[in-house]
Structure formats: structure tokens, C-alpha cells
Coordinates of C-alpha atoms in Angstrom, one line a residue:
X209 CA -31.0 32.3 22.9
X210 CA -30.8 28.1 22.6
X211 CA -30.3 28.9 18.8
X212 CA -27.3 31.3 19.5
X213 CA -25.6 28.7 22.2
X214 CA -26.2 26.5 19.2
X215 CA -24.4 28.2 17.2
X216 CA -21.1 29.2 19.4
X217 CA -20.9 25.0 20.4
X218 CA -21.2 24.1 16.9
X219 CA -17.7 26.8 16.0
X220 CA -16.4 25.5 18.6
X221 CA -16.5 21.9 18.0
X222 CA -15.6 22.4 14.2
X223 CA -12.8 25.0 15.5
X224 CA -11.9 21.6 17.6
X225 CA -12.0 19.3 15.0
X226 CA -9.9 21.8 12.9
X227 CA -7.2 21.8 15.4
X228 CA -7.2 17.6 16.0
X229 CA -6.9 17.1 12.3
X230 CA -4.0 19.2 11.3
X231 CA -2.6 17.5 14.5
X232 CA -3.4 14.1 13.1
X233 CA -2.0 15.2 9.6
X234 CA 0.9 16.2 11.0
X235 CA 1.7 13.3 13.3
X236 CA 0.9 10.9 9.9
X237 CA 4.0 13.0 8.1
X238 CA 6.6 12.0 10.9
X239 CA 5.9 8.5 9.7
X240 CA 6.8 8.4 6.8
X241 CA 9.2 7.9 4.1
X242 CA 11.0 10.6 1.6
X243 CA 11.8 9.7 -1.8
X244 CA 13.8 11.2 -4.3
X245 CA 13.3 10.8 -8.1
X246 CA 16.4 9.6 -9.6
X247 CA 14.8 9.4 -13.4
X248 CA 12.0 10.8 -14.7
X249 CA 11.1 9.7 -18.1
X250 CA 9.5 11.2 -21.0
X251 CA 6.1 11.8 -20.7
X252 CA 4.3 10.2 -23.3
X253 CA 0.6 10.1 -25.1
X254 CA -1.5 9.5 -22.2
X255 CA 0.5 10.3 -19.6
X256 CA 2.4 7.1 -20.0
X257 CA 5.5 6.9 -17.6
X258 CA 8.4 5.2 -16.0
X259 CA 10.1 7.0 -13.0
X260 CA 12.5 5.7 -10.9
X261 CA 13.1 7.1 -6.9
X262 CA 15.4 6.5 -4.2
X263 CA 13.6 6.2 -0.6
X264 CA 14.8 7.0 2.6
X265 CA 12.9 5.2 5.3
X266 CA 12.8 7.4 9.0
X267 CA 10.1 4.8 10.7
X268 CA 10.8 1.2 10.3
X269 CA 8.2 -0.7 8.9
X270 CA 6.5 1.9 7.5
X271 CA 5.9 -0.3 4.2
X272 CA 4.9 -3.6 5.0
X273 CA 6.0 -5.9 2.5
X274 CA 7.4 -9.3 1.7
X275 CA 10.7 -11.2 1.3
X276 CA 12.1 -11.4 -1.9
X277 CA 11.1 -14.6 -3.9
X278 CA 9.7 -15.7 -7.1
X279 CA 7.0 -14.1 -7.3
X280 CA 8.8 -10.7 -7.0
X281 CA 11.4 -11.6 -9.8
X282 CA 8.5 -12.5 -11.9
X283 CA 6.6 -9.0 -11.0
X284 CA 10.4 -7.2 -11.4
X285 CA 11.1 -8.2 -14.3
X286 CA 9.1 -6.8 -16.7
X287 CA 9.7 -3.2 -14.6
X288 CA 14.0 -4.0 -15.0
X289 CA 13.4 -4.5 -18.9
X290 CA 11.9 -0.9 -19.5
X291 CA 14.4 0.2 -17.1
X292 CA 17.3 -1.3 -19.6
X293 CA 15.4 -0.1 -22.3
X294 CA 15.8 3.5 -21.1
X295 CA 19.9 2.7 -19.8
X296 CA 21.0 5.8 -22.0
X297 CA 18.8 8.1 -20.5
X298 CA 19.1 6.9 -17.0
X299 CA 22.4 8.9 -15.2
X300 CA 24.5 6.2 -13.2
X301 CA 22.3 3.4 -14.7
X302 CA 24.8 1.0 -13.8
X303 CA 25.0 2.0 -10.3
X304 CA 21.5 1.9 -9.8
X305 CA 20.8 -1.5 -11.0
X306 CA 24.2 -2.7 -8.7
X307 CA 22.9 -0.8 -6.0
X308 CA 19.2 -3.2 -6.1
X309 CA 20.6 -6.1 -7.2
X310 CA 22.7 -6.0 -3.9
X311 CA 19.2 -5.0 -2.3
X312 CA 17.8 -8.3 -4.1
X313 CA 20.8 -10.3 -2.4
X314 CA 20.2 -8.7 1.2
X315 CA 18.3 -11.3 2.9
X316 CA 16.3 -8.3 4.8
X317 CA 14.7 -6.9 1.9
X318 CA 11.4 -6.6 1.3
X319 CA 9.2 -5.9 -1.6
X320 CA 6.2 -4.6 -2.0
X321 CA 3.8 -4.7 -5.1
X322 CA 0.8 -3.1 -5.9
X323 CA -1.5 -2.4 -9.0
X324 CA -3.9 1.0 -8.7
X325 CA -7.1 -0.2 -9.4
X326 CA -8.3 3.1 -9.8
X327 CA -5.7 4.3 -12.2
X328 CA -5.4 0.9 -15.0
X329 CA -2.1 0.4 -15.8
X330 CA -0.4 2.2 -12.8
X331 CA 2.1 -0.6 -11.1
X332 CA 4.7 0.5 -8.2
X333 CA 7.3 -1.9 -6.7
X334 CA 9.3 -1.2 -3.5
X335 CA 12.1 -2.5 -3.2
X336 CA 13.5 -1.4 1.0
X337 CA 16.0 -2.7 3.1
X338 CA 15.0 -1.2 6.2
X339 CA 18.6 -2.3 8.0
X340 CA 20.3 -0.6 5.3
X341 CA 17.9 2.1 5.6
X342 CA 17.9 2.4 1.6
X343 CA 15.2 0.9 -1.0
X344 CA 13.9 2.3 -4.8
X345 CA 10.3 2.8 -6.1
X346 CA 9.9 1.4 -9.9
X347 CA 6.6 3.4 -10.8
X348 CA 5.0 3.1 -14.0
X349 CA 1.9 4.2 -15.6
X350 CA 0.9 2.7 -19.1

């Protein structure tokens, strides 16, 4: 008998924690950002890769970043050179590089940086201006 009560509070405390999580999940998704790839390049030996996205930001401060200074020009430009480099492949190239230099400009743009340390070689700037409610992802994987 205790081994049978055992078993109906134990499926009904997973069915619980079923029901909280996909409520959590959810609830994370609302928060969030959508992004749209704007250039997707070749894919080369390894997986190499440079894409390119446009971000649409529905919660402020979703990305926590900093202001734009040196040490985002230095971490930019390396990511803007292989961007040039593919200018014949990228539609509206000039527009796109208008469009974040203006971002650059904006004194309410942020950046954020980051290296995956599980993936070597994967590098991702954002680049959001959450007043203009418009930012890019630079993503690259070497």
C-alpha cells in the first residue's frame, strides 16, 4: 500500500515539475530577442563561418552590454574586414555597414562581446541600440 502511495506522489510531483518547466520555458521565450540572418556565408572546411543577423529587441535590456569605445573598435574590427572581404556576396552591403556605423555613432549603443570557450574560434558581437530598437549579430566560427 505505502509502496503504491509512493508511487502516485512521485507521478504527481514529476507530472508537476513537467507542467512548471514548460511554464518556465515559455515565460524565458517572451524575453527575448528575434534575429534575422541577413548573410549567411559559405560553409567552409570545418564548418568555418561568417553570418550576419539583424535583431529585433521586445524586452529592453535583455543583452547587457557596454558603451561603445576602444576596446569594441579593436574587437570590431577584425569582424568588419571579413565582412568587406565578402561585400560582393553580401545583398545591400552598403546599407548594412551605414546602418551600424550610425549604430556606432548613437551614443545609446551598446556592444557586447563574447568568445565560446567551448566551441574555439566561435566569436559573436552585438551591436543594439535598444532606443532605436535595432542592433546586428557579427557571428563567426573559424
Amino acid at each position: 500500500m505505502k509502496n503504491k502511495k509512493l508511487k502516485i506522489l512521485t507521478v504527481i510531483i514529476l507530472g508537476f515539475l513537467a507542467v512548471f518547466s514548460i511554464f518556465h520555458i515559455n515565460s524565458q521565450r517572451k524575453n527575448s530577442y528575434k534575429t534575422q540572418r541577413i548573410y549567411k556565408s559559405q560553409r567552409a572546411f570545418g564548418d568555418d563561418y561568417f553570418d550576419i543577423y539583424e535583431i529585433i529587441i521586445d524586452d529592453k535590456n535583455i543583452i547587457k552590454g557596454k558603451i561603445i569605445d576602444d576596446d569594441y573598435y579593436k574587437k570590431s574590427k577584425g569582424l568588419k574586414q571579413i565582412m568587406k572581404t565578402s561585400k560582393e556576396e553580401i545583398d545591400n552591403y552598403d546599407d548594412i555597414l551605414n546602418s551600424i556605423e550610425l549604430l556606432e555613432k548613437n551614443p545609446a549603443t551598446i556592444y557586447k562581446y563574447q568568445e565560446d570557450i567551448d566551441k574555439k574560434g566561435h566569436k559573436i558581437l552585438f551591436i543594439i541600440n535598444y532606443d532605436l530598437n535595432k542592433g546586428y549579430v557579427l557571428d563567426l566560427q573559424i
